[in-house]
mmCIF file of C-alpha atoms and ligand atoms in Angstrom:
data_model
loop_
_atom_site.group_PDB
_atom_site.id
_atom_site.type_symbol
_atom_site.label_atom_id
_atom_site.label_comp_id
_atom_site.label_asym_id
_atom_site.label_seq_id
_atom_site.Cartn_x
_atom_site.Cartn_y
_atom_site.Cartn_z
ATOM 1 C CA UNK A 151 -6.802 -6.562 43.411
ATOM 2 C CA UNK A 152 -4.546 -6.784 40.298
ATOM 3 C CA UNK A 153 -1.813 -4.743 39.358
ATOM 4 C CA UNK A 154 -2.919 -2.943 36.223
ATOM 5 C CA UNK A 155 -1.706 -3.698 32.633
ATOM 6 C CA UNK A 156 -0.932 -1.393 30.643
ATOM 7 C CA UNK A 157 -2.667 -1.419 27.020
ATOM 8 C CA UNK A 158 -1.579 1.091 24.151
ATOM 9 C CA UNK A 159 -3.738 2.064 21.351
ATOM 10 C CA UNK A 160 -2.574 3.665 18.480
ATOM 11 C CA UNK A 161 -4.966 5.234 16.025
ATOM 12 C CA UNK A 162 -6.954 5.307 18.740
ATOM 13 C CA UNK A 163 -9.422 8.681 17.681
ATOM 14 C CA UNK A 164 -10.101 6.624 14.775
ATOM 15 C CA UNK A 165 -13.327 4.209 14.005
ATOM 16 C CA UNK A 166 -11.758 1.003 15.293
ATOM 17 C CA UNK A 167 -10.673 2.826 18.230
ATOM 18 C CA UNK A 168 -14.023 3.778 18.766
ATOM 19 C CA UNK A 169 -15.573 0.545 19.235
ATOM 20 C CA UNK A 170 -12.123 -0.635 20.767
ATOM 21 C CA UNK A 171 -11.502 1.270 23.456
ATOM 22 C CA UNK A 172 -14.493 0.971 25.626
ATOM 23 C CA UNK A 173 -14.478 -3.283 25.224
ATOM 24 C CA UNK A 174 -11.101 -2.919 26.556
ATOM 25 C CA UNK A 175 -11.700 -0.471 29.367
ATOM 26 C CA UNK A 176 -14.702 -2.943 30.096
ATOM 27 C CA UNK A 177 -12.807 -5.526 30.731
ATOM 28 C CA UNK A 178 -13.588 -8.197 27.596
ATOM 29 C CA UNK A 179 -9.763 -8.296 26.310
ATOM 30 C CA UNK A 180 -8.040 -9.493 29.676
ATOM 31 C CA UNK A 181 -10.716 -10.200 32.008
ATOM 32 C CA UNK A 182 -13.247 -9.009 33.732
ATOM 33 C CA UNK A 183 -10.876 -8.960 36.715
ATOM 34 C CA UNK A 184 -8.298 -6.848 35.377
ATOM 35 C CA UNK A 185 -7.970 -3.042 35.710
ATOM 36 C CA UNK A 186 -6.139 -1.429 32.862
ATOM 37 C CA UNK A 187 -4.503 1.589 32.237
ATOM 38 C CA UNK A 188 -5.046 3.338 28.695
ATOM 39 C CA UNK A 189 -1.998 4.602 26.300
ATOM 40 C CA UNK A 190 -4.013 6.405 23.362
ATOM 41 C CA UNK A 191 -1.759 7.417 21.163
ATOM 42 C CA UNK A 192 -2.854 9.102 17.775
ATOM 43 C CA UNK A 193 -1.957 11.983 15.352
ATOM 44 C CA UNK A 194 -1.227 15.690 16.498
ATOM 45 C CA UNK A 195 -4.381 17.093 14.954
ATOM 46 C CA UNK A 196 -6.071 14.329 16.428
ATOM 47 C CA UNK A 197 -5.997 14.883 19.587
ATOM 48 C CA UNK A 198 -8.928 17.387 20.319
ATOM 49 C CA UNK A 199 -10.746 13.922 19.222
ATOM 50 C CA UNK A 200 -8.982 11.506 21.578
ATOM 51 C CA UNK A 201 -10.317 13.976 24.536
ATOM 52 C CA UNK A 202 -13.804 13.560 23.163
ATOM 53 C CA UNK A 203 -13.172 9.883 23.465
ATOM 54 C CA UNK A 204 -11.452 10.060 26.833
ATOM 55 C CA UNK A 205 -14.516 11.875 28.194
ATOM 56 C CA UNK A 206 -16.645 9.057 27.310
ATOM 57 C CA UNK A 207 -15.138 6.812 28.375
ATOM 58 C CA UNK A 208 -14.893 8.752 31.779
ATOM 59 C CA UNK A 209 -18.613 8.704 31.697
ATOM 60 C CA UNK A 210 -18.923 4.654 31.160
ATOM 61 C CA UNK A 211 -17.677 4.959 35.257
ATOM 62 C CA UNK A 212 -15.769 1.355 34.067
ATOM 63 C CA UNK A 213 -14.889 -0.017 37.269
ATOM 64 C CA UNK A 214 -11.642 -1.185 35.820
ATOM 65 C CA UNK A 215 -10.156 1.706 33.823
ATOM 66 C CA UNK A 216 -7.280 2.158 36.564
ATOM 67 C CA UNK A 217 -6.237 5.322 34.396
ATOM 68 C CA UNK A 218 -5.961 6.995 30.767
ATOM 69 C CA UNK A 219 -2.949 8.624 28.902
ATOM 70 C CA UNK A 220 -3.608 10.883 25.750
ATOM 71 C CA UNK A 221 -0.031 11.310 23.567
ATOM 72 C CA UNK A 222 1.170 12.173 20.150
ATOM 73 C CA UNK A 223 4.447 10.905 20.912
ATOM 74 C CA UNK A 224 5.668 7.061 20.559
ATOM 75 C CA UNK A 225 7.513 7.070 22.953
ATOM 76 C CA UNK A 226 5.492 8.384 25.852
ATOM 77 C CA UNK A 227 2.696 5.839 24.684
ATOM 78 C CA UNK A 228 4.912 2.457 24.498
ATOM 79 C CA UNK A 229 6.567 3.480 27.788
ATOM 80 C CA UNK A 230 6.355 0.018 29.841
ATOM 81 C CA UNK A 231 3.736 -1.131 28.134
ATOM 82 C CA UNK A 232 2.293 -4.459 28.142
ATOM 83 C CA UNK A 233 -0.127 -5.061 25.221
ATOM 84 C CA UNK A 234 -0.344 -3.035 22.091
ATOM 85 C CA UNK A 235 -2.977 -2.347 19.817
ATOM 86 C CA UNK A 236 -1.132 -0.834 16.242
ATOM 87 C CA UNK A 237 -3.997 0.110 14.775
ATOM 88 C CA UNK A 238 -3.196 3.603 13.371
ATOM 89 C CA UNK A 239 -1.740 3.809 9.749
ATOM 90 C CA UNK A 240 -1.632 5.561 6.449
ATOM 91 C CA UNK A 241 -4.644 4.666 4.080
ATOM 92 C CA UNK A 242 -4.370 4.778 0.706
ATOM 93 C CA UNK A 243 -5.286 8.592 -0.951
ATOM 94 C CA UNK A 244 -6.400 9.095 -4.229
ATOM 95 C CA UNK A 245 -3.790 8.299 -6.962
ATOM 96 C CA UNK A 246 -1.431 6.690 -3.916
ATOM 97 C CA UNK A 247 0.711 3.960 -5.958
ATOM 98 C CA UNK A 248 0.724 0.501 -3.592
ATOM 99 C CA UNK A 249 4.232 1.467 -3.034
ATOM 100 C CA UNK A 250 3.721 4.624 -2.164
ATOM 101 C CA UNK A 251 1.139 3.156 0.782
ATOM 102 C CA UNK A 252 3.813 0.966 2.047
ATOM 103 C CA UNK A 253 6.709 3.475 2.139
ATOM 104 C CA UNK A 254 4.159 5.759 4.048
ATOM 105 C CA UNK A 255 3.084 2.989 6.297
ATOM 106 C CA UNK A 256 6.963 1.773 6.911
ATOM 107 C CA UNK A 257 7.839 5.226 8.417
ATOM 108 C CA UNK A 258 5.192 4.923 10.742
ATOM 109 C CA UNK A 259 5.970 1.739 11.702
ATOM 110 C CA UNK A 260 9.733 1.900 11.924
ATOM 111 C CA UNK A 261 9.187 4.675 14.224
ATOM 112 C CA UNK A 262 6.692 2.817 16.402
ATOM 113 C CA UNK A 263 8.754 -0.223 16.392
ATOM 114 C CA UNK A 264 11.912 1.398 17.652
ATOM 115 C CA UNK A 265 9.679 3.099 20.926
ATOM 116 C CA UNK A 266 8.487 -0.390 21.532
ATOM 117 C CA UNK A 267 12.234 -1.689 21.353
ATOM 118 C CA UNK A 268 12.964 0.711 23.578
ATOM 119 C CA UNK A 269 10.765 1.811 25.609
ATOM 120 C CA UNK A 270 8.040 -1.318 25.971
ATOM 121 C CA UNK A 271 7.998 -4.005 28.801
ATOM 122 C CA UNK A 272 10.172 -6.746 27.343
ATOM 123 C CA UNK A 273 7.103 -9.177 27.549
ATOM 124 C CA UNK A 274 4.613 -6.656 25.341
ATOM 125 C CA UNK A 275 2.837 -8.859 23.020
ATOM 126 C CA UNK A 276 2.202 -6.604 20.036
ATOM 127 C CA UNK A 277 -0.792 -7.050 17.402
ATOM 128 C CA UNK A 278 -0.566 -5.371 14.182
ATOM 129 C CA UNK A 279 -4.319 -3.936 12.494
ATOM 130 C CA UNK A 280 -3.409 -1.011 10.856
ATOM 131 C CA UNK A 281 -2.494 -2.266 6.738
ATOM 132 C CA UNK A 282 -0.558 -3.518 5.125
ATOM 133 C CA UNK A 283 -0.707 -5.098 8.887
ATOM 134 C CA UNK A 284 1.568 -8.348 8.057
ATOM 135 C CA UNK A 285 4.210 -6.117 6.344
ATOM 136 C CA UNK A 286 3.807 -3.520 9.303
ATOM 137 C CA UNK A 287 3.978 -5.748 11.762
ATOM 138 C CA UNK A 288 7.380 -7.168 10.419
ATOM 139 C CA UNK A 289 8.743 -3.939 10.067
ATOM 140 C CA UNK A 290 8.137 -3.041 13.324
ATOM 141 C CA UNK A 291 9.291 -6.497 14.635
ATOM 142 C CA UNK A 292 12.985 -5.684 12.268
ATOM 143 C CA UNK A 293 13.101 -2.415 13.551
ATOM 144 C CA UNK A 294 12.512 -3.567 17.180
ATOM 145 C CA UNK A 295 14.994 -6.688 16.677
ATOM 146 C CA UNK A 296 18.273 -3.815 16.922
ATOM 147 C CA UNK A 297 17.359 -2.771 20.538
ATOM 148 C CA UNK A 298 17.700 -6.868 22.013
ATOM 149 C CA UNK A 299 14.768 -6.178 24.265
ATOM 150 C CA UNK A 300 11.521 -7.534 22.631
ATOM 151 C CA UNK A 301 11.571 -11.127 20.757
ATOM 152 C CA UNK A 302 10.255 -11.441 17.589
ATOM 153 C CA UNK A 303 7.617 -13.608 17.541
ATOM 154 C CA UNK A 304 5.667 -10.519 20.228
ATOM 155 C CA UNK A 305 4.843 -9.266 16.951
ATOM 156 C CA UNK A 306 1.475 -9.896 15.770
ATOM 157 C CA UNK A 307 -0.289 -9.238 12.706
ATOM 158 C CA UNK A 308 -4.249 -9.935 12.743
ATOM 159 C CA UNK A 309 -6.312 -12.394 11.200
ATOM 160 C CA UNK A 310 -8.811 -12.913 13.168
ATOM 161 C CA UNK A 311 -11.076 -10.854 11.532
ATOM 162 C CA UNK A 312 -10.834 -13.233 8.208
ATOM 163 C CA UNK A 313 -10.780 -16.143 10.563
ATOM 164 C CA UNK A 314 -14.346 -14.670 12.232
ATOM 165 C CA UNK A 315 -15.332 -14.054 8.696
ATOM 166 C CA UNK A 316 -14.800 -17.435 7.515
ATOM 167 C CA UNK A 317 -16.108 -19.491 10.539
ATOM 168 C CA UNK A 318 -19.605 -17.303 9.464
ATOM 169 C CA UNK A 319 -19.389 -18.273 6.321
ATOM 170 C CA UNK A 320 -19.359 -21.782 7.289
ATOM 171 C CA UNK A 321 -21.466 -21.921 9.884
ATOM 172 C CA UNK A 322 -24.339 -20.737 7.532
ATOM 173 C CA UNK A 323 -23.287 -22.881 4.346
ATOM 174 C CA UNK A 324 -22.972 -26.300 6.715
ATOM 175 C CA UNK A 325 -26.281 -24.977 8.963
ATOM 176 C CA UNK A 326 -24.132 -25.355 12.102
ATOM 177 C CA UNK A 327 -23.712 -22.952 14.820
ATOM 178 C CA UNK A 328 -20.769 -20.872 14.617
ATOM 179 C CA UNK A 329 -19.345 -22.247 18.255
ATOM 180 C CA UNK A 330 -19.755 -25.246 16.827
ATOM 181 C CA UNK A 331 -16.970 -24.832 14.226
ATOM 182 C CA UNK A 332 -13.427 -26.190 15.167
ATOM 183 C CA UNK A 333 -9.870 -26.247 13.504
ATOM 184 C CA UNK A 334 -10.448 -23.644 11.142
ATOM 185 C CA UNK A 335 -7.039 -21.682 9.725
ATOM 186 C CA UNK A 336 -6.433 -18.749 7.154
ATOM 187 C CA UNK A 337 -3.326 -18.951 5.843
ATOM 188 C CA UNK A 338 -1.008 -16.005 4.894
ATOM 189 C CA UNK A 339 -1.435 -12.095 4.384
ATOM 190 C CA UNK A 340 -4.647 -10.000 5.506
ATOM 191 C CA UNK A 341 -5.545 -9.381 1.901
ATOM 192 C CA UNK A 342 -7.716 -10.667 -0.878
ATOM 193 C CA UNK A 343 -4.913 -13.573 -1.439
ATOM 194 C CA UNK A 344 -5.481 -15.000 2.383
ATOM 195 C CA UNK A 345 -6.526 -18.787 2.271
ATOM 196 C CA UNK A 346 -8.973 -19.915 4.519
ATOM 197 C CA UNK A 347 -8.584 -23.280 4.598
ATOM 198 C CA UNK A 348 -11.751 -25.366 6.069
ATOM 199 C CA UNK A 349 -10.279 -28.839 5.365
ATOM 200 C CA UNK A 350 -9.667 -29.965 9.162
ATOM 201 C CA UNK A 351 -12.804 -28.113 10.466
ATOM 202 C CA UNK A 352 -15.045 -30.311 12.507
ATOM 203 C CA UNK A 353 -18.513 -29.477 14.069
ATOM 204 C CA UNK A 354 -19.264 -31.870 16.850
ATOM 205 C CA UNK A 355 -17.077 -34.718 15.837
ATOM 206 C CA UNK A 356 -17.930 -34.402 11.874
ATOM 207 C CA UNK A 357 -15.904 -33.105 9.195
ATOM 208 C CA UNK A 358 -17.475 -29.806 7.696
ATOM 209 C CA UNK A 359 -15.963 -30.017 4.307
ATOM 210 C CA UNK A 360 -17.417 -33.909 3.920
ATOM 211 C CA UNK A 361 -20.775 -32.364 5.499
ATOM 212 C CA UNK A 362 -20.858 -29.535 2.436
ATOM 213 C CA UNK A 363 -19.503 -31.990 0.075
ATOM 214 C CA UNK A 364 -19.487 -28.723 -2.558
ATOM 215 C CA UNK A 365 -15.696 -28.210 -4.019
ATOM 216 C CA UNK A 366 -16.999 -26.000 -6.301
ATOM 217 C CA UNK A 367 -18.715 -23.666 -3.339
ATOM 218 C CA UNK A 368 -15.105 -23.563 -1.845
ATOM 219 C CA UNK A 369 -13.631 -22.338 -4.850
ATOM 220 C CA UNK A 370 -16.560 -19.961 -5.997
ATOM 221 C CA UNK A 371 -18.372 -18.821 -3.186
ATOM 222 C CA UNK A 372 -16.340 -19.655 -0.156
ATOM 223 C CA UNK A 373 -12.880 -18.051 -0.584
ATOM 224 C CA UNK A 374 -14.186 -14.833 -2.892
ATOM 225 C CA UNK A 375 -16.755 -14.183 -0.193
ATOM 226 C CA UNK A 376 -13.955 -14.203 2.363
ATOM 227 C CA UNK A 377 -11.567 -12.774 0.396
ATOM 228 C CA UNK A 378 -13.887 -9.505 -0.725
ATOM 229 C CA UNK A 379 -15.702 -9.198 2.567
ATOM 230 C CA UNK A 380 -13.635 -6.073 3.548
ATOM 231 C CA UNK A 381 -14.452 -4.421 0.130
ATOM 232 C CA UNK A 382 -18.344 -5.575 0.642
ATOM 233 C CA UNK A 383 -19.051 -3.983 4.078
ATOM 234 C CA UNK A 384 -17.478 -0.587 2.596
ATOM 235 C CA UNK A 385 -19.921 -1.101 -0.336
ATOM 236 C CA UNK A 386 -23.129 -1.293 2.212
ATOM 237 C CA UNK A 387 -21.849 0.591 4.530
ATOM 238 C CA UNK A 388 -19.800 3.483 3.198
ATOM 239 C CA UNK A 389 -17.216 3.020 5.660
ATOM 240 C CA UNK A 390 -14.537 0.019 6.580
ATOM 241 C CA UNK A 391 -15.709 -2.702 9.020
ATOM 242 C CA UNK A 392 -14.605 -1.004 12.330
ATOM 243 C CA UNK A 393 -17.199 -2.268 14.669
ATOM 244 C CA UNK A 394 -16.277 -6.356 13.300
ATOM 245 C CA UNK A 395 -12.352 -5.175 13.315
ATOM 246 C CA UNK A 396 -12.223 -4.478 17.285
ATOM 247 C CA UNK A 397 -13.817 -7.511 17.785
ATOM 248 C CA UNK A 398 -11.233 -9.448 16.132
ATOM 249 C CA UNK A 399 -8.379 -7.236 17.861
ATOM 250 C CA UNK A 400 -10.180 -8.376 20.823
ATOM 251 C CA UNK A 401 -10.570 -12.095 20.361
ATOM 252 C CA UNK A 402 -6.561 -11.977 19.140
ATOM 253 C CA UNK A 403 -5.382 -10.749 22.766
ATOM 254 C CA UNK A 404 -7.851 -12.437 24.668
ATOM 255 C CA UNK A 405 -6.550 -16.043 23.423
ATOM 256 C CA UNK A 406 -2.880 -14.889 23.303
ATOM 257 C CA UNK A 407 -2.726 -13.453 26.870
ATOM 258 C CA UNK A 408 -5.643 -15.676 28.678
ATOM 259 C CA UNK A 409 -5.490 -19.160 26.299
ATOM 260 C CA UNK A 410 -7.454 -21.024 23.565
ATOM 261 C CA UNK A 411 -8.411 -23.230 25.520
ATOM 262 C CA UNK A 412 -6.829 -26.526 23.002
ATOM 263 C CA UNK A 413 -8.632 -24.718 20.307
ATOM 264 C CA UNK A 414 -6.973 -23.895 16.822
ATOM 265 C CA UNK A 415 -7.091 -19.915 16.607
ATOM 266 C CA UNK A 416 -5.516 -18.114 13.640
ATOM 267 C CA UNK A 417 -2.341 -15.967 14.141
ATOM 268 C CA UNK A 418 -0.301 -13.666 12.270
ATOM 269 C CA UNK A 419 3.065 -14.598 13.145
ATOM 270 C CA UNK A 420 6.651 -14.726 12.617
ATOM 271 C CA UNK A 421 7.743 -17.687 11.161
ATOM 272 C CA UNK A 422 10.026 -20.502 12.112
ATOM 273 C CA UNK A 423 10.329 -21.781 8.134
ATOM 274 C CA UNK A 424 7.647 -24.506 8.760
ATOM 275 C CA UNK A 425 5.335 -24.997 5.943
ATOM 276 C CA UNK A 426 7.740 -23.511 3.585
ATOM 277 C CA UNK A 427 7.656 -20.253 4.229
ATOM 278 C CA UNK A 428 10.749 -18.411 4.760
ATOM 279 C CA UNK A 429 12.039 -17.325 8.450
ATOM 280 C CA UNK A 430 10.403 -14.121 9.364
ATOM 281 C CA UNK A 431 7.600 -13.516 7.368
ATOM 282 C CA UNK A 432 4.686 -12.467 9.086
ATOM 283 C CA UNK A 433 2.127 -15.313 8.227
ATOM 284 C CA UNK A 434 -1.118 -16.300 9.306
ATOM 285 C CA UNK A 435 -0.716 -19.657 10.745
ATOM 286 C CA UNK A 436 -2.764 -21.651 13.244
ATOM 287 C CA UNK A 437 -2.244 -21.756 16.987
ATOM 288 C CA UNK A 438 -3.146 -22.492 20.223
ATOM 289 C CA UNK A 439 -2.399 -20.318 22.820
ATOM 290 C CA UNK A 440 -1.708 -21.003 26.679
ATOM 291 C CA UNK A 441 -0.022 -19.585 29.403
ATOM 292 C CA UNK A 442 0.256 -16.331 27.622
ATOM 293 C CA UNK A 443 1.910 -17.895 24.349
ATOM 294 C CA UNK A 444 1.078 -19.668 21.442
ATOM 295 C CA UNK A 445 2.131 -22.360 19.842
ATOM 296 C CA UNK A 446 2.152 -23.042 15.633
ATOM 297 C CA UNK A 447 0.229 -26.055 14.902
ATOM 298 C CA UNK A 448 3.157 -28.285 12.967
ATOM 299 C CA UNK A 449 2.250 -31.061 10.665
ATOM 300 C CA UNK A 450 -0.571 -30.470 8.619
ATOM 301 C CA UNK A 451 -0.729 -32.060 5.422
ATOM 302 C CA UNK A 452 -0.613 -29.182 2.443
ATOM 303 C CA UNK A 453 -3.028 -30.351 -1.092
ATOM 304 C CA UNK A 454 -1.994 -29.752 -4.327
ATOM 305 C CA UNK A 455 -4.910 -27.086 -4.031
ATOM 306 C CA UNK A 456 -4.054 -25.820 -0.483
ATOM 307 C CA UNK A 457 0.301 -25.430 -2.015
ATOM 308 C CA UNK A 458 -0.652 -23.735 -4.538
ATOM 309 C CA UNK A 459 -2.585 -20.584 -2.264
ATOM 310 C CA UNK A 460 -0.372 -20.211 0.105
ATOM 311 C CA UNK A 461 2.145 -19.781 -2.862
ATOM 312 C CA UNK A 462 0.020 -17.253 -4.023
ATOM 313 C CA UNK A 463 -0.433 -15.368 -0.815
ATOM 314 C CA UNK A 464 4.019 -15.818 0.008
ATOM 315 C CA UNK A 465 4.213 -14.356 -2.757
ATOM 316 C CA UNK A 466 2.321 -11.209 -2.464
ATOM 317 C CA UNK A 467 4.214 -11.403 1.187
ATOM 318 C CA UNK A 468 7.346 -11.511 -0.358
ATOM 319 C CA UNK A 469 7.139 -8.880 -2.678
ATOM 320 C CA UNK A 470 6.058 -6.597 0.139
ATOM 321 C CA UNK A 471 8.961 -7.792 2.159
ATOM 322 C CA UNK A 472 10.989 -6.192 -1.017
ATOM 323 C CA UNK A 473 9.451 -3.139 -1.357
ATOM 324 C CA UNK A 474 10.442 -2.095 2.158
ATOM 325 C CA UNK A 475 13.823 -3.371 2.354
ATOM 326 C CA UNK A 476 15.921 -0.765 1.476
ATOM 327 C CA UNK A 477 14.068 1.225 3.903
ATOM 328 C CA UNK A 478 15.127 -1.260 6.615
ATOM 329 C CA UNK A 479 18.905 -1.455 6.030
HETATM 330 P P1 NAX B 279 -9.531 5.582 10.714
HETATM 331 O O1 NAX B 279 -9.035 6.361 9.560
HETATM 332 O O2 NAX B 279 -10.920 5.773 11.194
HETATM 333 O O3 NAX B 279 -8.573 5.850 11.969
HETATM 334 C C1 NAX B 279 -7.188 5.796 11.880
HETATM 335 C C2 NAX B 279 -6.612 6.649 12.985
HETATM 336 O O4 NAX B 279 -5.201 6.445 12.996
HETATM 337 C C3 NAX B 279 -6.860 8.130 12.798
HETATM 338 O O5 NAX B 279 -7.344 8.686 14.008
HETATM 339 C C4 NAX B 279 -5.477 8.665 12.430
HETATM 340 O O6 NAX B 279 -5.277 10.000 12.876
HETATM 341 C C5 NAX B 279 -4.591 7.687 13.179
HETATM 342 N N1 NAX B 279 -3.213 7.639 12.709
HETATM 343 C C6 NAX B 279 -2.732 7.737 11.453
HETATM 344 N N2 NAX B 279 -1.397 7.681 11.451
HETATM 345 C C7 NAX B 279 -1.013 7.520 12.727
HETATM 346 C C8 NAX B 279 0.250 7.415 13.364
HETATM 347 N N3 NAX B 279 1.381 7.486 12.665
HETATM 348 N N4 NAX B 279 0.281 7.256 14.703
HETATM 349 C C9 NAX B 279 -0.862 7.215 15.413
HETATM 350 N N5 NAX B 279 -2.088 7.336 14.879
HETATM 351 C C10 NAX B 279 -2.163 7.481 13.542
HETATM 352 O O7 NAX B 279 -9.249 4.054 10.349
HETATM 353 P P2 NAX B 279 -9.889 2.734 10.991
HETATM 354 O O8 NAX B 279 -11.125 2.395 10.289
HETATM 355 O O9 NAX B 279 -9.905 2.856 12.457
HETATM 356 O O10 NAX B 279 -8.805 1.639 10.514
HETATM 357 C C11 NAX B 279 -7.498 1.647 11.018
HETATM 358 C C12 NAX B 279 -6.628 0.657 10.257
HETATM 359 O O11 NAX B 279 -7.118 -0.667 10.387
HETATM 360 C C13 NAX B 279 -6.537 0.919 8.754
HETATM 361 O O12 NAX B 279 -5.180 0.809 8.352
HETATM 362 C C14 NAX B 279 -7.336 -0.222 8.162
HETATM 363 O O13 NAX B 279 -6.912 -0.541 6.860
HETATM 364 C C15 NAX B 279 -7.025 -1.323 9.141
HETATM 365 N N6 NAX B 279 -7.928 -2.495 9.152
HETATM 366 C C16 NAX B 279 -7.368 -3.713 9.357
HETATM 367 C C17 NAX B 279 -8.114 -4.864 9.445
HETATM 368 C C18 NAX B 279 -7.467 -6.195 9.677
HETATM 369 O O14 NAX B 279 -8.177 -7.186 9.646
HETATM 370 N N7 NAX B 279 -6.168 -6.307 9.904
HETATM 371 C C19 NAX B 279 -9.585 -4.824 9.269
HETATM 372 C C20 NAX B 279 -10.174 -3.468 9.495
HETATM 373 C C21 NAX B 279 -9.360 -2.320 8.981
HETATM 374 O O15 NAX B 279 -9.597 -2.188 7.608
#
């Protein structure tokens, strides 16, 4: 059989953990032929909780859960690992400035970067949930950078779960099934300012936006919907999408490490300066994946409409970008 992999998850006594960890340990990330081996790594008063989760998941008997690590230190749970789940962060209190969230968050990540610098299997592809998760994810990725071990494009920030969001969205709107749905992207930060651009979507050989034929819907309904879904479910449900979150995280690694299959799937990533946005942001951009990488779809044509979003969402990027900087000199 398989030599295990190693999968850390941070935040992992928390609510995405919860519906996380047991998808994982059943084998839907990386195959249903792959034992792993869990790195749960979470806060110290935490950690009465994590054991509560680690005995469930002992009681699930999953054939492939080759072994489980509890840890409240970095860098006992990055030790040679292979895929990591950065899902653990700082939310915002009450009367916490924006600023104040990221400086909070950048600690956290600097430290978590430099274990994974260090300490990681050079090959550990690295996704990013915990928010601001772009901004995280590139100061973990800067942090990282100074060790020489880890490239930078490893580090992932997701956007799946706007991508899933969107393709939903559609799917309903143009009455086509949701596996239908091809070439979808969202462009830019996990936040309100995203763009999820349907223009090259096609649903067995027809374009989508020519089957709504609605500009206004894509400019009223569409985006907002998307945009706001994060800030509806916690309306309804009294708690943040956790359940819809894991199942991104999942989808993410899945593609990255076992393909897309030639499909377009949306990535947080580093960039390379295509589309205009400057070298090293971490941007949601579409790829395929194969072979356990993925590629940046090049090319696309950019609207006067489509410019003037991503704009909007760089922007918000960029300012990020400056609020931690000093913190990364
Ligand atoms: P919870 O508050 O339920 O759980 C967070 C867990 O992280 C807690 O157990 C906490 O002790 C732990 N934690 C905090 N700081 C840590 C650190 N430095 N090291 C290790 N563990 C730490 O939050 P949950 O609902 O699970 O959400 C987790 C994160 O995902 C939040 O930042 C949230 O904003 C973010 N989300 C990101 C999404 C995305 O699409 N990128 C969507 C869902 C979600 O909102």
């Amino acid at each position: 059989s398989k030599t295990p992999v190693r999968v850390t998850v941070t935040g992992a006594a928390g609510q995405i953990g919860y519906s996380l960890l047991f998808r994982i340990a059943s084998g839907e990330m990386l195959g249903k032929d792959q034992p792993v081996i869990l790195q749960l790594l979470d806060l110290p008063q935490a950690q009465k909780a994590v054991k509560g989760v680690i005995m469930e998941l002992e009681d699930c008997a999953f054939p492939l859960l080759a072994g489980v690590i509890a840890t409240d230190d970095p860098n006992v749970a990055f030790k040679d690992t292979n895929v990591a789940l950065l899902v653990g962060a700082r939310p915002r209190g009450p009367g916490m400035e924006r600023k104040d969230l990221l400086t909070e968050n950048a600690k956290i990540f600097t430290v978590q970067g430099a274990a994974i610098g260090q300490y990681a299997d050079p090959d550990v592809k690295v996704l990013v949930v915990g928010n601001p998760c772009n901004t995280n994810a590139y100061i973990a990725k800067e942090t990282a950078k100074k060790f020489g071990r880890v490239k930078e494009g490893n580090f992932t920030a997701m956007l799946r779960l706007d991508h899933n969001r969107a393709l939903s969205q559609l799917a309903a709107k143009s009455g086509r099934s949701v596996d239908s749905l091809k070439s979808l992207v969202v462009w830019g930060n996990h936040s309100p300012t995203m763009y999820a651009d349907y223009r090259f979507v096609t649903s067995n050989g027809d374009n989508v936006k020519a089957l709504i034929n609605d500009e206004a819907w894509n400019r009223d309904t569409f985006l907002p919907t998307v945009g706001k879904r994060g800030a509806a479910i916690i309306e309804a449900r009294g708690l943040s999408s956790a359940a819809s979150a894991a199942n991104a995280a999942i989808d993410h690694i899945r593609d990255w490490v076992l393909g897309s299959n030639g499909e377009w799937v949306t990535m947080g990533i580093p960039s390379d300066g295509s589309y205009g946005i400057p070298e090293g942001i971490v941007f949601g951009v579409p790829v395929i994946t194969a072979n356990g990488e993925y590629k940046r779809v090049e090319g696309l044509e950019i609207d006067a409409f489509s410019a003037e979003r991503i704009a909007l969402t760089l922007k918000e990027l960029e300012e990020e970008r400056a609020g931690v900087a000093d913190l990364l000199a």
